[in-house]
PDB file of C-alpha atoms in Angstrom:
ATOM      1  CA  PHE A   1      18.826  94.811 -94.465  1.00 72.00           C
ATOM      2  CA  LEU A   2      19.270  94.436 -90.697  1.00 70.00           C
ATOM      3  CA  PHE A   3      20.434  90.843 -91.050  1.00 66.00           C
ATOM      4  CA  SER A   4      22.870  91.864 -93.794  1.00 72.00           C
ATOM      5  CA  ARG A   5      24.251  94.631 -91.583  1.00 76.00           C
ATOM      6  CA  ALA A   6      24.524  92.210 -88.670  1.00 68.00           C
ATOM      7  CA  PHE A   7      26.489  89.769 -90.832  1.00 67.00           C
ATOM      8  CA  GLN A   8      28.878  92.568 -91.816  1.00 75.00           C
ATOM      9  CA  ILE A   9      29.490  93.430 -88.178  1.00 72.00           C
ATOM     10  CA  MET A  10      30.014  89.811 -87.183  1.00 66.00           C
ATOM     11  CA  VAL A  11      32.465  89.208 -90.029  1.00 69.00           C
ATOM     12  CA  ALA A  12      34.445  92.203 -88.804  1.00 68.00           C
ATOM     13  CA  ASP A  13      34.283  90.802 -85.270  1.00 64.00           C
ATOM     14  CA  GLY A  14      35.527  87.416 -86.452  1.00 65.00           C
ATOM     15  CA  SER A  15      33.153  85.289 -84.355  1.00 74.00           C
ATOM     16  CA  LEU A  16      32.250  82.143 -86.288  1.00 84.00           C
ATOM     17  CA  GLU A  17      29.797  81.054 -83.585  1.00 88.00           C
ATOM     18  CA  VAL A  18      27.849  84.302 -83.846  1.00 87.00           C
ATOM     19  CA  LEU A  19      27.805  83.915 -87.626  1.00 84.00           C
ATOM     20  CA  ARG A  20      26.442  80.394 -87.187  1.00 89.00           C
ATOM     21  CA  VAL A  21      23.635  81.643 -84.918  1.00 92.00           C
ATOM     22  CA  LEU A  22      22.729  84.397 -87.364  1.00 87.00           C
ATOM     23  CA  ALA A  23      22.824  82.040 -90.335  1.00 86.00           C
ATOM     24  CA  ASN A  24      20.545  79.552 -88.590  1.00 92.00           C
ATOM     25  CA  ALA A  25      18.141  82.323 -87.587  1.00 91.00           C
ATOM     26  CA  SER A  26      18.060  83.632 -91.156  1.00 88.00           C
ATOM     27  CA  ALA A  27      17.166  80.174 -92.455  1.00 91.00           C
ATOM     28  CA  VAL A  28      14.416  79.689 -89.869  1.00 93.00           C
ATOM     29  CA  ILE A  29      12.922  83.113 -90.572  1.00 91.00           C
ATOM     30  CA  ALA A  30      12.931  82.409 -94.315  1.00 90.00           C
ATOM     31  CA  GLU A  31      11.128  79.125 -93.648  1.00 94.00           C
ATOM     32  CA  GLY A  32       8.648  81.042 -91.515  1.00 92.00           C
ATOM     33  CA  GLU A  33       7.940  83.431 -94.377  1.00 92.00           C
ATOM     34  CA  VAL A  34       7.207  80.487 -96.646  1.00 94.00           C
ATOM     35  CA  MET A  35       4.904  78.925 -94.043  1.00 94.00           C
ATOM     36  CA  GLN A  36       3.072  82.228 -93.670  1.00 92.00           C
ATOM     37  CA  LEU A  37       2.549  82.470 -97.418  1.00 92.00           C
ATOM     38  CA  GLU A  38       1.215  78.923 -97.461  1.00 91.00           C
ATOM     39  CA  THR A  39      -1.335  79.757 -94.742  1.00 91.00           C
ATOM     40  CA  LEU A  40      -2.250  83.244 -95.978  1.00 91.00           C
ATOM     41  CA  ASN A  41      -5.898  84.211 -95.280  1.00 95.00           C
ATOM     42  CA  ASN A  42      -6.638  80.747 -93.870  1.00 97.00           C
ATOM     43  CA  VAL A  43      -9.133  81.364 -91.039  1.00 98.00           C
ATOM     44  CA  GLU A  44      -9.271  77.608 -90.385  1.00 97.00           C
ATOM     45  CA  LEU A  45      -5.573  77.452 -89.570  1.00 97.00           C
ATOM     46  CA  PRO A  46      -4.981  75.381 -86.401  1.00 97.00           C
ATOM     47  CA  GLU A  47      -3.671  77.415 -83.479  1.00 97.00           C
ATOM     48  CA  GLU A  48      -0.615  75.147 -83.240  1.00 97.00           C
ATOM     49  CA  LYS A  49       0.305  75.897 -86.862  1.00 96.00           C
ATOM     50  CA  TYR A  50      -0.093  79.638 -86.277  1.00 97.00           C
ATOM     51  CA  LEU A  51       2.222  79.455 -83.266  1.00 97.00           C
ATOM     52  CA  GLU A  52       4.696  77.509 -85.383  1.00 97.00           C
ATOM     53  CA  VAL A  53       4.763  80.400 -87.862  1.00 96.00           C
ATOM     54  CA  VAL A  54       5.219  82.917 -85.029  1.00 96.00           C
ATOM     55  CA  SER A  55       8.041  80.824 -83.583  1.00 96.00           C
ATOM     56  CA  ALA A  56       9.777  80.716 -86.949  1.00 95.00           C
ATOM     57  CA  LYS A  57       9.519  84.454 -87.531  1.00 91.00           C
ATOM     58  CA  THR A  58       9.312  86.896 -84.619  1.00 92.00           C
ATOM     59  CA  ALA A  59      10.498  84.447 -81.976  1.00 96.00           C
ATOM     60  CA  ALA A  60      13.494  83.254 -84.004  1.00 95.00           C
ATOM     61  CA  LEU A  61      14.818  86.803 -84.172  1.00 93.00           C
ATOM     62  CA  PHE A  62      14.410  87.316 -80.412  1.00 96.00           C
ATOM     63  CA  ALA A  63      16.032  83.943 -79.708  1.00 97.00           C
ATOM     64  CA  ALA A  64      19.050  84.670 -81.902  1.00 95.00           C
ATOM     65  CA  ALA A  65      19.597  88.091 -80.344  1.00 93.00           C
ATOM     66  CA  CYS A  66      19.546  86.637 -76.836  1.00 96.00           C
ATOM     67  CA  ARG A  67      21.810  83.705 -77.649  1.00 96.00           C
ATOM     68  CA  ILE A  68      24.343  85.982 -79.326  1.00 93.00           C
ATOM     69  CA  GLY A  69      24.579  87.994 -76.123  1.00 92.00           C
ATOM     70  CA  ALA A  70      25.637  84.862 -74.273  1.00 94.00           C
ATOM     71  CA  VAL A  71      28.064  83.865 -77.032  1.00 94.00           C
ATOM     72  CA  ILE A  72      29.776  87.241 -77.022  1.00 90.00           C
ATOM     73  CA  ALA A  73      30.044  87.090 -73.221  1.00 91.00           C
ATOM     74  CA  SER A  74      31.542  83.555 -73.422  1.00 92.00           C
ATOM     75  CA  ARG A  75      28.954  82.159 -70.993  1.00 92.00           C
ATOM     76  CA  GLY A  76      28.929  78.544 -72.170  1.00 92.00           C
ATOM     77  CA  SER A  77      26.315  76.334 -73.792  1.00 95.00           C
ATOM     78  CA  VAL A  78      23.991  76.016 -70.757  1.00 96.00           C
ATOM     79  CA  GLU A  79      23.523  79.757 -70.463  1.00 97.00           C
ATOM     80  CA  GLU A  80      23.418  80.163 -74.241  1.00 97.00           C
ATOM     81  CA  ASP A  81      20.532  77.667 -74.394  1.00 97.00           C
ATOM     82  CA  ALA A  82      18.788  79.352 -71.471  1.00 97.00           C
ATOM     83  CA  LEU A  83      18.925  82.791 -73.081  1.00 98.00           C
ATOM     84  CA  GLU A  84      17.838  81.394 -76.429  1.00 98.00           C
ATOM     85  CA  SER A  85      14.803  79.819 -74.733  1.00 98.00           C
ATOM     86  CA  PHE A  86      14.096  83.099 -72.977  1.00 98.00           C
ATOM     87  CA  GLY A  87      14.231  84.992 -76.260  1.00 98.00           C
ATOM     88  CA  ARG A  88      12.043  82.539 -78.137  1.00 98.00           C
ATOM     89  CA  ASN A  89       9.290  82.574 -75.520  1.00 98.00           C
ATOM     90  CA  LEU A  90       9.541  86.353 -75.188  1.00 98.00           C
ATOM     91  CA  GLY A  91       9.182  86.676 -78.954  1.00 98.00           C
ATOM     92  CA  ILE A  92       6.046  84.551 -79.022  1.00 98.00           C
ATOM     93  CA  ALA A  93       4.546  86.534 -76.142  1.00 98.00           C
ATOM     94  CA  PHE A  94       5.429  89.799 -77.904  1.00 96.00           C
ATOM     95  CA  GLN A  95       3.686  88.721 -81.104  1.00 96.00           C
ATOM     96  CA  LEU A  96       0.538  87.493 -79.349  1.00 97.00           C
ATOM     97  CA  VAL A  97       0.209  90.818 -77.537  1.00 95.00           C
ATOM     98  CA  ASP A  98       0.776  92.571 -80.846  1.00 92.00           C
ATOM     99  CA  ASP A  99      -2.105  90.546 -82.305  1.00 94.00           C
ATOM    100  CA  THR A 100      -4.495  91.906 -79.686  1.00 95.00           C
ATOM    101  CA  LEU A 101      -3.330  95.522 -79.865  1.00 93.00           C
ATOM    102  CA  ASP A 102      -4.636  95.877 -83.400  1.00 90.00           C
ATOM    103  CA  TYR A 103      -8.165  95.565 -82.010  1.00 92.00           C
ATOM    104  CA  SER A 104      -7.511  97.519 -78.808  1.00 87.00           C
ATOM    105  CA  GLU A 105      -9.218 100.754 -77.832  1.00 77.00           C
ATOM    106  CA  HIS A 106      -5.805 101.946 -76.645  1.00 75.00           C
ATOM    107  CA  GLN A 107      -4.735 102.319 -80.266  1.00 73.00           C
ATOM    108  CA  ALA A 108      -7.195 105.161 -80.808  1.00 66.00           C
ATOM    109  CA  THR A 109      -6.150 106.967 -77.626  1.00 64.00           C
ATOM    110  CA  LEU A 110      -2.517 106.755 -78.771  1.00 59.00           C
ATOM    111  CA  GLY A 111      -3.411 108.251 -82.129  1.00 59.00           C
ATOM    112  CA  LYS A 112      -2.921 104.965 -83.973  1.00 65.00           C
ATOM    113  CA  THR A 113      -5.316 103.295 -86.393  1.00 81.00           C
ATOM    114  CA  VAL A 114      -7.428 100.454 -85.015  1.00 87.00           C
ATOM    115  CA  GLY A 115      -7.909  97.417 -87.233  1.00 92.00           C
ATOM    116  CA  ASP A 116      -4.972  97.575 -89.636  1.00 92.00           C
ATOM    117  CA  ASP A 117      -4.501  93.795 -89.471  1.00 93.00           C
ATOM    118  CA  PHE A 118      -8.216  93.314 -90.130  1.00 96.00           C
ATOM    119  CA  ARG A 119      -8.191  95.604 -93.170  1.00 95.00           C
ATOM    120  CA  GLU A 120      -5.120  93.799 -94.501  1.00 94.00           C
ATOM    121  CA  CYS A 121      -6.936  90.471 -94.034  1.00 96.00           C
ATOM    122  CA  LYS A 122      -4.259  89.149 -91.688  1.00 95.00           C
ATOM    123  CA  VAL A 123      -4.945  85.943 -89.808  1.00 97.00           C
ATOM    124  CA  THR A 124      -3.981  86.460 -86.166  1.00 97.00           C
ATOM    125  CA  LEU A 125      -4.627  84.468 -83.012  1.00 98.00           C
ATOM    126  CA  PRO A 126      -7.724  86.440 -81.891  1.00 98.00           C
ATOM    127  CA  VAL A 127      -9.326  85.825 -85.287  1.00 98.00           C
ATOM    128  CA  LEU A 128      -8.521  82.108 -85.148  1.00 98.00           C
ATOM    129  CA  LEU A 129     -10.008  81.797 -81.647  1.00 98.00           C
ATOM    130  CA  ALA A 130     -13.163  83.713 -82.593  1.00 98.00           C
ATOM    131  CA  TYR A 131     -13.588  81.656 -85.747  1.00 98.00           C
ATOM    132  CA  ARG A 132     -13.202  78.383 -83.894  1.00 98.00           C
ATOM    133  CA  ARG A 133     -15.736  79.417 -81.237  1.00 98.00           C
ATOM    134  CA  GLY A 134     -18.216  81.132 -83.542  1.00 98.00           C
ATOM    135  CA  ASP A 135     -21.511  79.990 -85.021  1.00 98.00           C
ATOM    136  CA  ASP A 136     -22.072  79.493 -88.750  1.00 98.00           C
ATOM    137  CA  ASP A 137     -22.951  83.147 -89.382  1.00 98.00           C
ATOM    138  CA  GLU A 138     -19.839  84.350 -87.584  1.00 98.00           C
ATOM    139  CA  ARG A 139     -17.633  81.901 -89.423  1.00 98.00           C
ATOM    140  CA  ASN A 140     -19.090  83.060 -92.727  1.00 98.00           C
ATOM    141  CA  PHE A 141     -18.307  86.628 -91.647  1.00 98.00           C
ATOM    142  CA  TRP A 142     -14.646  85.787 -91.079  1.00 98.00           C
ATOM    143  CA  ARG A 143     -14.425  83.902 -94.363  1.00 98.00           C
ATOM    144  CA  ARG A 144     -15.838  86.865 -96.251  1.00 98.00           C
ATOM    145  CA  CYS A 145     -13.724  89.509 -94.517  1.00 98.00           C
ATOM    146  CA  ILE A 146     -10.415  87.671 -94.111  1.00 98.00           C
ATOM    147  CA  ALA A 147     -10.341  84.745 -96.541  1.00 97.00           C
ATOM    148  CA  ASP A 148     -12.123  86.537 -99.399  1.00 97.00           C
ATOM    149  CA  GLY A 149     -11.112  90.096 -98.501  1.00 96.00           C
ATOM    150  CA  GLU A 150     -14.623  91.493 -98.952  1.00 97.00           C
ATOM    151  CA  GLN A 151     -15.194  94.110 -96.243  1.00 97.00           C
ATOM    152  CA  GLY A 152     -17.910  96.691 -95.639  1.00 96.00           C
ATOM    153  CA  ASP A 153     -17.815  99.940 -93.711  1.00 93.00           C
ATOM    154  CA  ASP A 154     -19.129  98.468 -90.450  1.00 96.00           C
ATOM    155  CA  ASP A 155     -17.312  95.144 -90.587  1.00 98.00           C
ATOM    156  CA  LEU A 156     -14.476  96.216 -88.280  1.00 96.00           C
ATOM    157  CA  ASN A 157     -16.965  97.112 -85.543  1.00 95.00           C
ATOM    158  CA  LYS A 158     -18.686  93.762 -86.034  1.00 98.00           C
ATOM    159  CA  ALA A 159     -15.333  91.970 -85.886  1.00 98.00           C
ATOM    160  CA  MET A 160     -14.508  93.645 -82.578  1.00 96.00           C
ATOM    161  CA  GLU A 161     -17.916  92.698 -81.167  1.00 97.00           C
ATOM    162  CA  ILE A 162     -17.382  89.052 -82.136  1.00 98.00           C
ATOM    163  CA  LEU A 163     -13.877  89.032 -80.675  1.00 98.00           C
ATOM    164  CA  GLN A 164     -15.210  90.399 -77.380  1.00 96.00           C
ATOM    165  CA  ARG A 165     -18.138  87.984 -77.343  1.00 98.00           C
ATOM    166  CA  HIS A 166     -15.852  84.977 -77.552  1.00 98.00           C
ATOM    167  CA  ASP A 167     -13.110  86.349 -75.231  1.00 98.00           C
ATOM    168  CA  ALA A 168     -10.671  86.045 -78.113  1.00 98.00           C
ATOM    169  CA  LEU A 169      -8.599  89.069 -77.119  1.00 96.00           C
ATOM    170  CA  GLN A 170      -8.431  88.178 -73.441  1.00 96.00           C
ATOM    171  CA  ASP A 171      -7.528  84.572 -74.167  1.00 98.00           C
ATOM    172  CA  SER A 172      -4.788  85.693 -76.565  1.00 97.00           C
ATOM    173  CA  ILE A 173      -3.334  87.794 -73.750  1.00 96.00           C
ATOM    174  CA  GLU A 174      -3.556  84.789 -71.414  1.00 97.00           C
ATOM    175  CA  ARG A 175      -1.546  82.758 -73.904  1.00 98.00           C
ATOM    176  CA  ALA A 176       0.979  85.598 -74.068  1.00 98.00           C
ATOM    177  CA  ARG A 177       1.233  85.495 -70.261  1.00 97.00           C
ATOM    178  CA  HIS A 178       1.889  81.754 -70.489  1.00 98.00           C
ATOM    179  CA  TYR A 179       4.829  82.294 -72.817  1.00 98.00           C
ATOM    180  CA  GLY A 180       5.977  85.204 -70.667  1.00 98.00           C
ATOM    181  CA  ALA A 181       6.073  82.870 -67.673  1.00 98.00           C
ATOM    182  CA  MET A 182       8.102  80.370 -69.710  1.00 98.00           C
ATOM    183  CA  ALA A 183      10.520  83.146 -70.617  1.00 98.00           C
ATOM    184  CA  ARG A 184      10.992  83.981 -66.928  1.00 97.00           C
ATOM    185  CA  ASP A 185      11.512  80.302 -66.141  1.00 95.00           C
ATOM    186  CA  GLY A 186      14.296  80.265 -68.715  1.00 93.00           C
ATOM    187  CA  LEU A 187      16.211  82.709 -66.542  1.00 96.00           C
ATOM    188  CA  GLY A 188      16.279  80.313 -63.604  1.00 94.00           C
ATOM    189  CA  THR A 189      19.840  79.276 -64.328  1.00 93.00           C
ATOM    190  CA  PHE A 190      21.080  82.831 -63.736  1.00 95.00           C
ATOM    191  CA  PRO A 191      21.759  84.389 -60.313  1.00 94.00           C
ATOM    192  CA  ASP A 192      19.548  87.205 -59.087  1.00 96.00           C
ATOM    193  CA  GLY A 193      20.890  90.631 -59.896  1.00 96.00           C
ATOM    194  CA  GLU A 194      20.411  93.790 -61.914  1.00 97.00           C
ATOM    195  CA  ALA A 195      20.782  92.089 -65.303  1.00 95.00           C
ATOM    196  CA  LYS A 196      18.239  89.386 -64.488  1.00 97.00           C
ATOM    197  CA  ARG A 197      15.784  91.972 -63.134  1.00 97.00           C
ATOM    198  CA  ALA A 198      16.167  93.962 -66.335  1.00 98.00           C
ATOM    199  CA  LEU A 199      15.222  90.919 -68.407  1.00 97.00           C
ATOM    200  CA  THR A 200      12.192  90.111 -66.262  1.00 97.00           C
ATOM    201  CA  ASP A 201      11.157  93.761 -66.594  1.00 97.00           C
ATOM    202  CA  VAL A 202      11.280  93.322 -70.360  1.00 98.00           C
ATOM    203  CA  VAL A 203       8.865  90.401 -70.049  1.00 98.00           C
ATOM    204  CA  ASP A 204       6.505  92.434 -67.865  1.00 96.00           C
ATOM    205  CA  PHE A 205       6.553  95.339 -70.315  1.00 96.00           C
ATOM    206  CA  CYS A 206       5.980  93.012 -73.241  1.00 94.00           C
ATOM    207  CA  ILE A 207       2.825  91.578 -71.649  1.00 94.00           C
ATOM    208  CA  GLU A 208       1.383  94.777 -70.238  1.00 91.00           C
ATOM    209  CA  ARG A 209       2.251  97.192 -73.030  1.00 86.00           C
ATOM    210  CA  VAL A 210      -0.533  99.120 -74.785  1.00 73.00           C
ATOM    211  CA  TYR A 211       1.472 100.118 -77.872  1.00 74.00           C
TER     212      TYR A 211
END
């Protein structure tokens, strides 16, 4: 719906370049949905493939939004590319933090449900890291709970223990920080000022947020 509404607005605006950016983003996101369906419940998914899916979904939307800002402001291809890179890396960082929040104690303090991704058998980066680092019993646990969708009452607690044991949550955050740093680097072409500080603040919030 949001993409359809965006297309309506851009048609009214008459910007063919913005329409091109939106069309490309729509195609990439659709491809990402297909990739996600192909890898559904696959706890053996390589980390690189998971990041490819994230890049084609969440990050593609962030990248398009940032590039369109430069297009509308008539900033030129160098700054368009820089903002697109910023948005893509910010989007990846955002998603990786989101992956960890599902297993975070902060969710309960904010009145939110812990473990929704787990109950929905979603493969996220913390699960992939814990699976890769786990022993045979732990890997069988993830196969049963995520791949087969067979979960018991205490399985969420066990999942959180395994994630902590293998530093899967902390390492996911470290990867998010890496992409956050790449997003900041993408702003190097812009002069210091209020707008640039606002964008770096967005990166900081994205990494440190607890909701």
